[in-house]
PDB file of C-alpha atoms in Angstrom:
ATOM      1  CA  UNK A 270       2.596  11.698  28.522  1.00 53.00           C
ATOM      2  CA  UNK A 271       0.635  10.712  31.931  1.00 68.00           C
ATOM      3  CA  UNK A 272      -2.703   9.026  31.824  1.00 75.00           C
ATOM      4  CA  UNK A 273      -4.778  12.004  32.147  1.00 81.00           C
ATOM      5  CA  UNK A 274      -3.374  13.959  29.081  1.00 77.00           C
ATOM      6  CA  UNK A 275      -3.274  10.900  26.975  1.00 72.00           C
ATOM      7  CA  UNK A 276      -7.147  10.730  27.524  1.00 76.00           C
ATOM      8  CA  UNK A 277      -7.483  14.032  26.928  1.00 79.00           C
ATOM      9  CA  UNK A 278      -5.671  14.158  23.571  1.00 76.00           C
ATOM     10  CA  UNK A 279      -7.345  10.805  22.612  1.00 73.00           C
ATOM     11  CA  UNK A 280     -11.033  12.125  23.295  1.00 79.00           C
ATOM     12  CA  UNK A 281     -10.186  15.369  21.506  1.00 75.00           C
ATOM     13  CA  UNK A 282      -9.423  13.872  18.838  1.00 73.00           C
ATOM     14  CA  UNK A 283     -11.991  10.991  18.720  1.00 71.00           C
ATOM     15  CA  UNK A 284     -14.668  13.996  19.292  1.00 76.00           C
ATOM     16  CA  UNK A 285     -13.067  16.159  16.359  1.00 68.00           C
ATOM     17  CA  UNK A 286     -13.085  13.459  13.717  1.00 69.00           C
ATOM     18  CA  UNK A 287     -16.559  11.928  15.136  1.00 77.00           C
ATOM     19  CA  UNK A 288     -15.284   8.247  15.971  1.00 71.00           C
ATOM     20  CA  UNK A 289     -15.355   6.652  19.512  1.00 78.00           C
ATOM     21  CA  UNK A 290     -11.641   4.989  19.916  1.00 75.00           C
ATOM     22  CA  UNK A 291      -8.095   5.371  17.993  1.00 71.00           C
ATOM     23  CA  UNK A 292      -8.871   2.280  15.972  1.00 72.00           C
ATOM     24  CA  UNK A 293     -12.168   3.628  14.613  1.00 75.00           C
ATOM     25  CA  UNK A 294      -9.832   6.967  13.568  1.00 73.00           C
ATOM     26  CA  UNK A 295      -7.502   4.205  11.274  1.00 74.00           C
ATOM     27  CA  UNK A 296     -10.642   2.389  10.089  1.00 77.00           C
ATOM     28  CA  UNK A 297     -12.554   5.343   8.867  1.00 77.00           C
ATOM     29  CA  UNK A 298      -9.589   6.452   6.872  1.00 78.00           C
ATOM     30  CA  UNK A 299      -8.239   3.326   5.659  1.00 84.00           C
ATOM     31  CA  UNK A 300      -6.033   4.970   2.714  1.00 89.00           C
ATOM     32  CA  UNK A 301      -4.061   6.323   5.424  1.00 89.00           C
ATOM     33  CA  UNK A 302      -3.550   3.063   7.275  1.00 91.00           C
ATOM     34  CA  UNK A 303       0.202   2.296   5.618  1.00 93.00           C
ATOM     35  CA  UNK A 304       1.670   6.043   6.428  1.00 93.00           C
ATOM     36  CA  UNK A 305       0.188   5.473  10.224  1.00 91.00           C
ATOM     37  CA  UNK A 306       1.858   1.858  10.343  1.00 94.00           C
ATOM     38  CA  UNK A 307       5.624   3.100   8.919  1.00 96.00           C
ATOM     39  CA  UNK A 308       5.023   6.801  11.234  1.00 95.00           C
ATOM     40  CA  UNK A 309       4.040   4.510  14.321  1.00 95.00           C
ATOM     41  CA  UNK A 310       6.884   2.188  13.402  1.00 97.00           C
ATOM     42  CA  UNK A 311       9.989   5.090  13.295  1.00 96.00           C
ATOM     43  CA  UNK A 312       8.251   6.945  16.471  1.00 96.00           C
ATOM     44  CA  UNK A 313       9.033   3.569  18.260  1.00 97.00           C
ATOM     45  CA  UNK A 314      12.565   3.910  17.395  1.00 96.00           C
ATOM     46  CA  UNK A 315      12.379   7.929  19.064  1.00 96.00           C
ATOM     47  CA  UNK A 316      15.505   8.941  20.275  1.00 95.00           C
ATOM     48  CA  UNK A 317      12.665  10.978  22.878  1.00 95.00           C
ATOM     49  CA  UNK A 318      11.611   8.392  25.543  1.00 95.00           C
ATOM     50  CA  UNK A 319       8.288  10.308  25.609  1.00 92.00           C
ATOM     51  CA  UNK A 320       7.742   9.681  22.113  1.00 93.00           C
ATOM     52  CA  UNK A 321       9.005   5.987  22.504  1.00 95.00           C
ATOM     53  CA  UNK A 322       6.464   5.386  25.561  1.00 93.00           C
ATOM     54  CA  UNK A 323       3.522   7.044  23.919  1.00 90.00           C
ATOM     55  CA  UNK A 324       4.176   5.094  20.576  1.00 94.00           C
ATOM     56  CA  UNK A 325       4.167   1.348  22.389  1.00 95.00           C
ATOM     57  CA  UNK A 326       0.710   3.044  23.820  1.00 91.00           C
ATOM     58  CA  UNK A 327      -0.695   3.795  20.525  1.00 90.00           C
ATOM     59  CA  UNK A 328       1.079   0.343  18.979  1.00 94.00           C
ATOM     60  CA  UNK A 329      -0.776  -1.701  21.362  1.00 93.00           C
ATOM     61  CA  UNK A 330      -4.082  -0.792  19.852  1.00 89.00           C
ATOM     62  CA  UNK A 331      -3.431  -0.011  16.241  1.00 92.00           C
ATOM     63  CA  UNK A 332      -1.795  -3.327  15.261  1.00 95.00           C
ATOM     64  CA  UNK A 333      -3.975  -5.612  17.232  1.00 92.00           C
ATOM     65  CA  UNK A 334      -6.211  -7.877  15.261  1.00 91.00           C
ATOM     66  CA  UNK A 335      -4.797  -6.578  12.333  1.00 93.00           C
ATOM     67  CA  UNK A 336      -4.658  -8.375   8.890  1.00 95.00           C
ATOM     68  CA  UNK A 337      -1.491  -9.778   7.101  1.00 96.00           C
ATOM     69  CA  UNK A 338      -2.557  -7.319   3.959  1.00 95.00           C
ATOM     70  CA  UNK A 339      -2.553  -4.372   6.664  1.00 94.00           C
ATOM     71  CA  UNK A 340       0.602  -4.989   8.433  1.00 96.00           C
ATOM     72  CA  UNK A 341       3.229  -7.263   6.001  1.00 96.00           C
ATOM     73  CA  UNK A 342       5.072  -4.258   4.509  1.00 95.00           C
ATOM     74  CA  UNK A 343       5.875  -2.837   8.457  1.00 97.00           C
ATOM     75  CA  UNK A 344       6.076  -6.481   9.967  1.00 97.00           C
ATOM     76  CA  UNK A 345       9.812  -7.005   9.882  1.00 97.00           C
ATOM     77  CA  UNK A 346      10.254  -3.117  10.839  1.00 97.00           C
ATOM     78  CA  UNK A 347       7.856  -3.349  13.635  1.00 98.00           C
ATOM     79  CA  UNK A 348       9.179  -6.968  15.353  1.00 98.00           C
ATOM     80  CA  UNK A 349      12.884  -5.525  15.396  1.00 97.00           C
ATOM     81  CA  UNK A 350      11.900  -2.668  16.855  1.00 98.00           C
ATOM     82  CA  UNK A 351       9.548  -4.656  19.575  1.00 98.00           C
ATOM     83  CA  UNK A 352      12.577  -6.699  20.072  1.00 97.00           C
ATOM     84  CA  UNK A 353      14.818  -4.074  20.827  1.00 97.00           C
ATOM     85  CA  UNK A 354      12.354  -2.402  23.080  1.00 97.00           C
ATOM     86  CA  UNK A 355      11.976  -5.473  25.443  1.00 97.00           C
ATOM     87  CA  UNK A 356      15.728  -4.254  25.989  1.00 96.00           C
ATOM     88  CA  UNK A 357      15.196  -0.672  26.350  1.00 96.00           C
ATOM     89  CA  UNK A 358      17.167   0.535  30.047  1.00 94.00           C
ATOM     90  CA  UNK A 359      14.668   3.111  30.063  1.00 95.00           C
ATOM     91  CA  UNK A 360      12.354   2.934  33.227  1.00 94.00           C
ATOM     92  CA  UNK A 361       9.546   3.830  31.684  1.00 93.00           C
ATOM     93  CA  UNK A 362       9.660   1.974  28.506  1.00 96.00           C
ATOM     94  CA  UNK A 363       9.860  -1.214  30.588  1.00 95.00           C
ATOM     95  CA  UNK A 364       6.472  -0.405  32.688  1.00 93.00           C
ATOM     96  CA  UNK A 365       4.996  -0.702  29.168  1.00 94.00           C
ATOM     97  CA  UNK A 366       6.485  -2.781  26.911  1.00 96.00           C
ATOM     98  CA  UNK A 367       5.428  -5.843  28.274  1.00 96.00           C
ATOM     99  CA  UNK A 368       1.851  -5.923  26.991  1.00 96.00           C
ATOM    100  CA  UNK A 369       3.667  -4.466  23.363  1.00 97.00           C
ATOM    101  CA  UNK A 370       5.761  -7.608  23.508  1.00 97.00           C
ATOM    102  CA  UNK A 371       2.513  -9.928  24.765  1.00 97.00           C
ATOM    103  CA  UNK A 372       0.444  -8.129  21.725  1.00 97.00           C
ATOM    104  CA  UNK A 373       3.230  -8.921  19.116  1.00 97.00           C
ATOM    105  CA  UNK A 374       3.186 -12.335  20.372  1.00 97.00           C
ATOM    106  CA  UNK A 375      -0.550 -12.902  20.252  1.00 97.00           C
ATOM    107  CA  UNK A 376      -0.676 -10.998  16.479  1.00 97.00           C
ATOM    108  CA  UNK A 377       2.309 -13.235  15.017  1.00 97.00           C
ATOM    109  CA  UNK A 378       0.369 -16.401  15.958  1.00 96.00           C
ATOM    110  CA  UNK A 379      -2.867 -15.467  14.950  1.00 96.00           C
ATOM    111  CA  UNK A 380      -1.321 -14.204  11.454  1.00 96.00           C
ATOM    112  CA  UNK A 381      -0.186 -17.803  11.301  1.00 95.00           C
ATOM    113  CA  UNK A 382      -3.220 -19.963  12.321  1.00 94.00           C
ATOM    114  CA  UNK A 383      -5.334 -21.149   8.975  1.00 91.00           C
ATOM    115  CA  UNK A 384      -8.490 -21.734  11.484  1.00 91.00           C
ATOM    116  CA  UNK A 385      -8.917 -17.699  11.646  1.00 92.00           C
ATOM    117  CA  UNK A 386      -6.569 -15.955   8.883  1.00 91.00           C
ATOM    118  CA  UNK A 387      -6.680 -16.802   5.321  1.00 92.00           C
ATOM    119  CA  UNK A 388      -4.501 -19.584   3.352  1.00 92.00           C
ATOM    120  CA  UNK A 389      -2.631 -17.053   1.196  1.00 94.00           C
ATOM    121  CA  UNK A 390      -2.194 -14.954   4.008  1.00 96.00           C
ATOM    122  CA  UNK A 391      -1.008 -17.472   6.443  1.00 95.00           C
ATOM    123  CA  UNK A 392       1.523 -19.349   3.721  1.00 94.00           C
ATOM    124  CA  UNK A 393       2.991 -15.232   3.449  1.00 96.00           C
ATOM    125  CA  UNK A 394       3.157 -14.768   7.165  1.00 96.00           C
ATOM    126  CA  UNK A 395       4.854 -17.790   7.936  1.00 95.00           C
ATOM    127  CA  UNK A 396       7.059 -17.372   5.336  1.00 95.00           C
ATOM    128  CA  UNK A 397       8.714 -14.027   6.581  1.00 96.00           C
ATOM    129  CA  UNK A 398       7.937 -14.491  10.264  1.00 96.00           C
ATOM    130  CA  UNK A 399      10.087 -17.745  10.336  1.00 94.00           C
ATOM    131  CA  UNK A 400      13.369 -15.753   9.526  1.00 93.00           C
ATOM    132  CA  UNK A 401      12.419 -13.111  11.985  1.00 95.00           C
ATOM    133  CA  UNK A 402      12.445 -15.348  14.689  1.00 94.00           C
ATOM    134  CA  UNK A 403      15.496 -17.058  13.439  1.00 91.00           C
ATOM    135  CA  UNK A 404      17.763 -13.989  13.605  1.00 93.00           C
ATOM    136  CA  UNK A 405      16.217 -12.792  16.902  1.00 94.00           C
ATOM    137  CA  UNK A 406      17.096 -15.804  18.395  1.00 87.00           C
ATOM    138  CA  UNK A 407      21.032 -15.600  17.077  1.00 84.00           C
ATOM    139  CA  UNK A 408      21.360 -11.690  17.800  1.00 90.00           C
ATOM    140  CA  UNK A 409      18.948 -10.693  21.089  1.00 92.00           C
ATOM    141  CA  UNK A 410      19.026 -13.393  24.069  1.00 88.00           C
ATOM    142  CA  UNK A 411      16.754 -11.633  26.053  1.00 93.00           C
ATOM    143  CA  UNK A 412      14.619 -12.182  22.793  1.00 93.00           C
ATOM    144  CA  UNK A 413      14.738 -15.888  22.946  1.00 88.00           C
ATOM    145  CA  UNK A 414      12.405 -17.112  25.484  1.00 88.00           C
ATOM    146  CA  UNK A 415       9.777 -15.163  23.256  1.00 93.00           C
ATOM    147  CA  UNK A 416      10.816 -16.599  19.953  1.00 91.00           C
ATOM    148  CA  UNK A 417      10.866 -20.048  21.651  1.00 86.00           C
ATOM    149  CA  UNK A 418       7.207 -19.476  22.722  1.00 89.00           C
ATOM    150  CA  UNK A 419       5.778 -18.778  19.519  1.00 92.00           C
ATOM    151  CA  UNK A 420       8.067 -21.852  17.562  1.00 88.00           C
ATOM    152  CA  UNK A 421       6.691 -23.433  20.356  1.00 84.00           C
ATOM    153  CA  UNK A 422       3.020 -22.496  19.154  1.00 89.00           C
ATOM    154  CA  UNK A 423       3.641 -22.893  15.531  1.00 89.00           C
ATOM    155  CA  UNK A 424       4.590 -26.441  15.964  1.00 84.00           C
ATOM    156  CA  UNK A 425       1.103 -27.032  17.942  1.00 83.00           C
ATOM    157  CA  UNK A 426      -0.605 -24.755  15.421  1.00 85.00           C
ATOM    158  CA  UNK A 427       0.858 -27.066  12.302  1.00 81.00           C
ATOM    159  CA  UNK A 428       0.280 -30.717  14.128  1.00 76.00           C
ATOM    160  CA  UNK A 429      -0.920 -32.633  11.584  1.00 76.00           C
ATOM    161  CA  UNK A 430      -0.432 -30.287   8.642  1.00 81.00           C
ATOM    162  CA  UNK A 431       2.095 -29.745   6.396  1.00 81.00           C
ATOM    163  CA  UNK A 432       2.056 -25.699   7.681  1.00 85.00           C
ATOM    164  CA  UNK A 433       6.227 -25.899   8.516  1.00 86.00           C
ATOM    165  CA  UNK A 434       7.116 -28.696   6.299  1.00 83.00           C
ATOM    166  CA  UNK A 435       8.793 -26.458   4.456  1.00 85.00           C
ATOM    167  CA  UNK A 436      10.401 -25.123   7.087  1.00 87.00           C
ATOM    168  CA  UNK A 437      11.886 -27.417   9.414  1.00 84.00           C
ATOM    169  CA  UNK A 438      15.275 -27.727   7.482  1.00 84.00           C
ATOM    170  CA  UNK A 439      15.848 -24.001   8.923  1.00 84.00           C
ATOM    171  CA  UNK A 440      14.656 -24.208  12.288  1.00 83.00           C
ATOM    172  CA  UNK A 441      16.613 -27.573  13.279  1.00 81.00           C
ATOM    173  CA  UNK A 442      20.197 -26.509  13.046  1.00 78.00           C
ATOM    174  CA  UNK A 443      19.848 -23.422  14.835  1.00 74.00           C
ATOM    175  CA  UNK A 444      18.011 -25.369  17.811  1.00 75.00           C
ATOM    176  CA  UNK A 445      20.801 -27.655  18.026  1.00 73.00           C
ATOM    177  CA  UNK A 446      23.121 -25.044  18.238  1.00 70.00           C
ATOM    178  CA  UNK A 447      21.195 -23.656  20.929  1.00 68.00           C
ATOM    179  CA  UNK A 448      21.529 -26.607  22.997  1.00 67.00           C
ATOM    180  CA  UNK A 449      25.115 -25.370  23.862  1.00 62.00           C
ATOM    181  CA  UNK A 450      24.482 -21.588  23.215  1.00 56.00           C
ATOM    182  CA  UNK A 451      22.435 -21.683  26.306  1.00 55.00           C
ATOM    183  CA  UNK A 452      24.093 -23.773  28.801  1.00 51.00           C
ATOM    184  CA  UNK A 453      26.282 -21.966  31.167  1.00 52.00           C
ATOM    185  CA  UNK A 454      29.623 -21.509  30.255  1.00 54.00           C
ATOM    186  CA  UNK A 455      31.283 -22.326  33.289  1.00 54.00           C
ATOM    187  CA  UNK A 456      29.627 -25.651  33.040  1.00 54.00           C
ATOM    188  CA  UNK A 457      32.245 -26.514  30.573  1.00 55.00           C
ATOM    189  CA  UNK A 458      34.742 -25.010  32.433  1.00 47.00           C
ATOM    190  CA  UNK A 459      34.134 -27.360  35.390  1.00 50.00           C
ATOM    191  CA  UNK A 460      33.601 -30.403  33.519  1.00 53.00           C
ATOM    192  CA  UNK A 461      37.218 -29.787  32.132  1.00 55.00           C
ATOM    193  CA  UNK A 462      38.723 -29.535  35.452  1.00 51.00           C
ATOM    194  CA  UNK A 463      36.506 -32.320  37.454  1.00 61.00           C
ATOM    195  CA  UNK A 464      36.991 -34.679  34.955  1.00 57.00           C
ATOM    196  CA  UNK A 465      41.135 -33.999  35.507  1.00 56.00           C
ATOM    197  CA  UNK A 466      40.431 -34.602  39.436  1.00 63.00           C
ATOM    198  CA  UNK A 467      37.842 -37.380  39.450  1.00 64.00           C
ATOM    199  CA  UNK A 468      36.724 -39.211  36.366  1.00 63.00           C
ATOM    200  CA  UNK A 469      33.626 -40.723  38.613  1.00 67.00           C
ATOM    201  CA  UNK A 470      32.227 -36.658  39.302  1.00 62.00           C
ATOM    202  CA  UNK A 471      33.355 -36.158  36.098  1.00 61.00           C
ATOM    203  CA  UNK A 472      30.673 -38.177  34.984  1.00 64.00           C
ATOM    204  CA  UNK A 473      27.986 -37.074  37.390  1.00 61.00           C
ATOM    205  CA  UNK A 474      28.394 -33.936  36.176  1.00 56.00           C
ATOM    206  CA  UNK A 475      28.120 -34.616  32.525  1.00 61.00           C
ATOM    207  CA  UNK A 476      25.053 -36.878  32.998  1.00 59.00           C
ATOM    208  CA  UNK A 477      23.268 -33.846  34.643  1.00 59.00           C
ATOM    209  CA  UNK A 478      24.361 -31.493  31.739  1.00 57.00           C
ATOM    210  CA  UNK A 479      22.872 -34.464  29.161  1.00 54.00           C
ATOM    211  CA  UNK A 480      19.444 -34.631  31.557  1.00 58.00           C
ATOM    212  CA  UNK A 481      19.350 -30.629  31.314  1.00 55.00           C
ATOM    213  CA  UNK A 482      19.477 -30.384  27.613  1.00 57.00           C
ATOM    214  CA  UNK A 483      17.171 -32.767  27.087  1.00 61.00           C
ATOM    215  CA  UNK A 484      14.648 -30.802  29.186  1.00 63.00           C
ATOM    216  CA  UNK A 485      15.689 -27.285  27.522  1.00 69.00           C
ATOM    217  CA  UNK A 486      13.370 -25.617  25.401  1.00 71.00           C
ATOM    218  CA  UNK A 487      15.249 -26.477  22.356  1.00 72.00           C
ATOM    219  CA  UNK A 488      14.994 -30.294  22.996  1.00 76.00           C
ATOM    220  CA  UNK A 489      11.253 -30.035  23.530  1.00 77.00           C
ATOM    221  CA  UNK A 490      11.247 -28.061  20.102  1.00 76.00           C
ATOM    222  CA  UNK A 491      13.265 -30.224  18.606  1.00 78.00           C
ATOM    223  CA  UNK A 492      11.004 -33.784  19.679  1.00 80.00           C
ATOM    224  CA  UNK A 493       8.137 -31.261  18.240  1.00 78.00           C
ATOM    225  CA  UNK A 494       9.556 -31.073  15.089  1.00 78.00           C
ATOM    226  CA  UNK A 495      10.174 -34.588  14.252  1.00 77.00           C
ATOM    227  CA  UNK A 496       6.793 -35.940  13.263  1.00 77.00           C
ATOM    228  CA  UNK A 497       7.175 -33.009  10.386  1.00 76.00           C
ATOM    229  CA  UNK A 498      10.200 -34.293   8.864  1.00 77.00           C
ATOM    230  CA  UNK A 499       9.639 -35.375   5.620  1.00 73.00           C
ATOM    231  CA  UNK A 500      12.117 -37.375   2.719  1.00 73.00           C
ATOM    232  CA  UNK A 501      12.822 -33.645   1.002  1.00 74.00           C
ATOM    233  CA  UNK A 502      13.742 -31.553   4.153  1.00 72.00           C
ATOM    234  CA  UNK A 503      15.690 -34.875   5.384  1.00 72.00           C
ATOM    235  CA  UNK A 504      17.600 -34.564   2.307  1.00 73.00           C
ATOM    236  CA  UNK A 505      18.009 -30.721   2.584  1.00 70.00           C
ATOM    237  CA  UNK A 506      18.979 -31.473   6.256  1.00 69.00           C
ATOM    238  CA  UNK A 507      21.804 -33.702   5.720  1.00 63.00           C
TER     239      UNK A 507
END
């Protein structure tokens, strides 16, 4: 819907059930806040690109700052779908899925930090937002530089707590596999055929692949990681 009617509906509705925003509506009625999370969830998998646009709208300020009690039953349900919008060829999902996809972001972190969520809460959050970010990585590549970002954060957020201990025997492999997931392919192809025609550019070039991959994302990850490494997930690692 355009701006205008969106307003218009929103105020109607804020006037009719005497709150002043969309989040006050979910508050007030708190019983219905898990049959608004799972509707708002399907209606951003709408086969209607209306209904997909106006869903990331109302997404964007029904799930912030929510708690890992409010949202863990929808979580897994409501990343994939994020995911797969940050895809979407529509036009006019991609004008507003950005902020979605910033907002998802944001919430995953903050559902992980012990300085502002609760133990219990973060230990659960952690614990299924890990393998989210996992698969994303393997099955979406326009998901990755996302997922990197927030392993990225997690790391910072756990320095000097055991927060991924537990952890880190999962996210090392599939960084390492990474490394040569996302080099260029040609690269490879080139290296076979420079190396047949000069073994000293041969080795130019693989030196510059080596100084790449150690300045990839999944390198930097990876030198995160290591101060976490402990004697049990060195054991489950090898």
């Amino acid at each position: 819907p355009n701006a205008p009617l969106r307003q218009a509906v929103v105020s109607l509705a804020a006037s009719y059930f005497s709150v002043e925003s969309p989040q006050q509506l979910a508050s007030k009625f708190p019983k219905e806040w898990p049959l608004i999370a799972r509707n708002l969830v399907s209606s951003l998998g709408s086969a209607r690109v209306a209904t997909r646009e106006a869903s990331v709208h109302a997404a964007q300020m029904l799930f912030r700052g929510r708690e890992w009690t409010d949202i863990s039953l929808v979580f897994e349900d409501f990343w994939t779908i994020v995911v797969k919008l940050m895809d979407d060829m529509e036009e006019r999902i991609q004008a507003v899925v950005r902020p979605l996809a910033r907002m998802t972001r944001n919430l995953a972190l903050r559902l992980c930090d012990p300085k502002v969520s609760k133990k219990t809460d973060v230990d659960a959050a952690i614990k299924a937002i890990i393998p989210l970010l996992l698969v994303s990585c393997e099955r979406y590549k326009h998901a990755q530089p996302i997922c990197f970002d927030i392993i990225r954060e997690l790391v910072k957020l756990a320095h000097g707590t055991p927060l991924l201990s537990p952890y880190v025997q999962d996210l090392i492999p599939p960084l390492l596999v990474s490394l040569s997931m996302m080099e260029n392919s040609q690269l490879q192809y080139w290296q076979f055929h420079i190396d047949a025609k000069n073994e000293e550019k041969g080795k130019e070039l693989e030196a510059a692949r080596i100084s790449n991959s150690r300045d990839s994302e999944s390198m930097k990850l990876l030198r995160q990681l290591v101060p976490l490494i402990t004697e049990e997930n060195a054991q489950a690692l090898a």
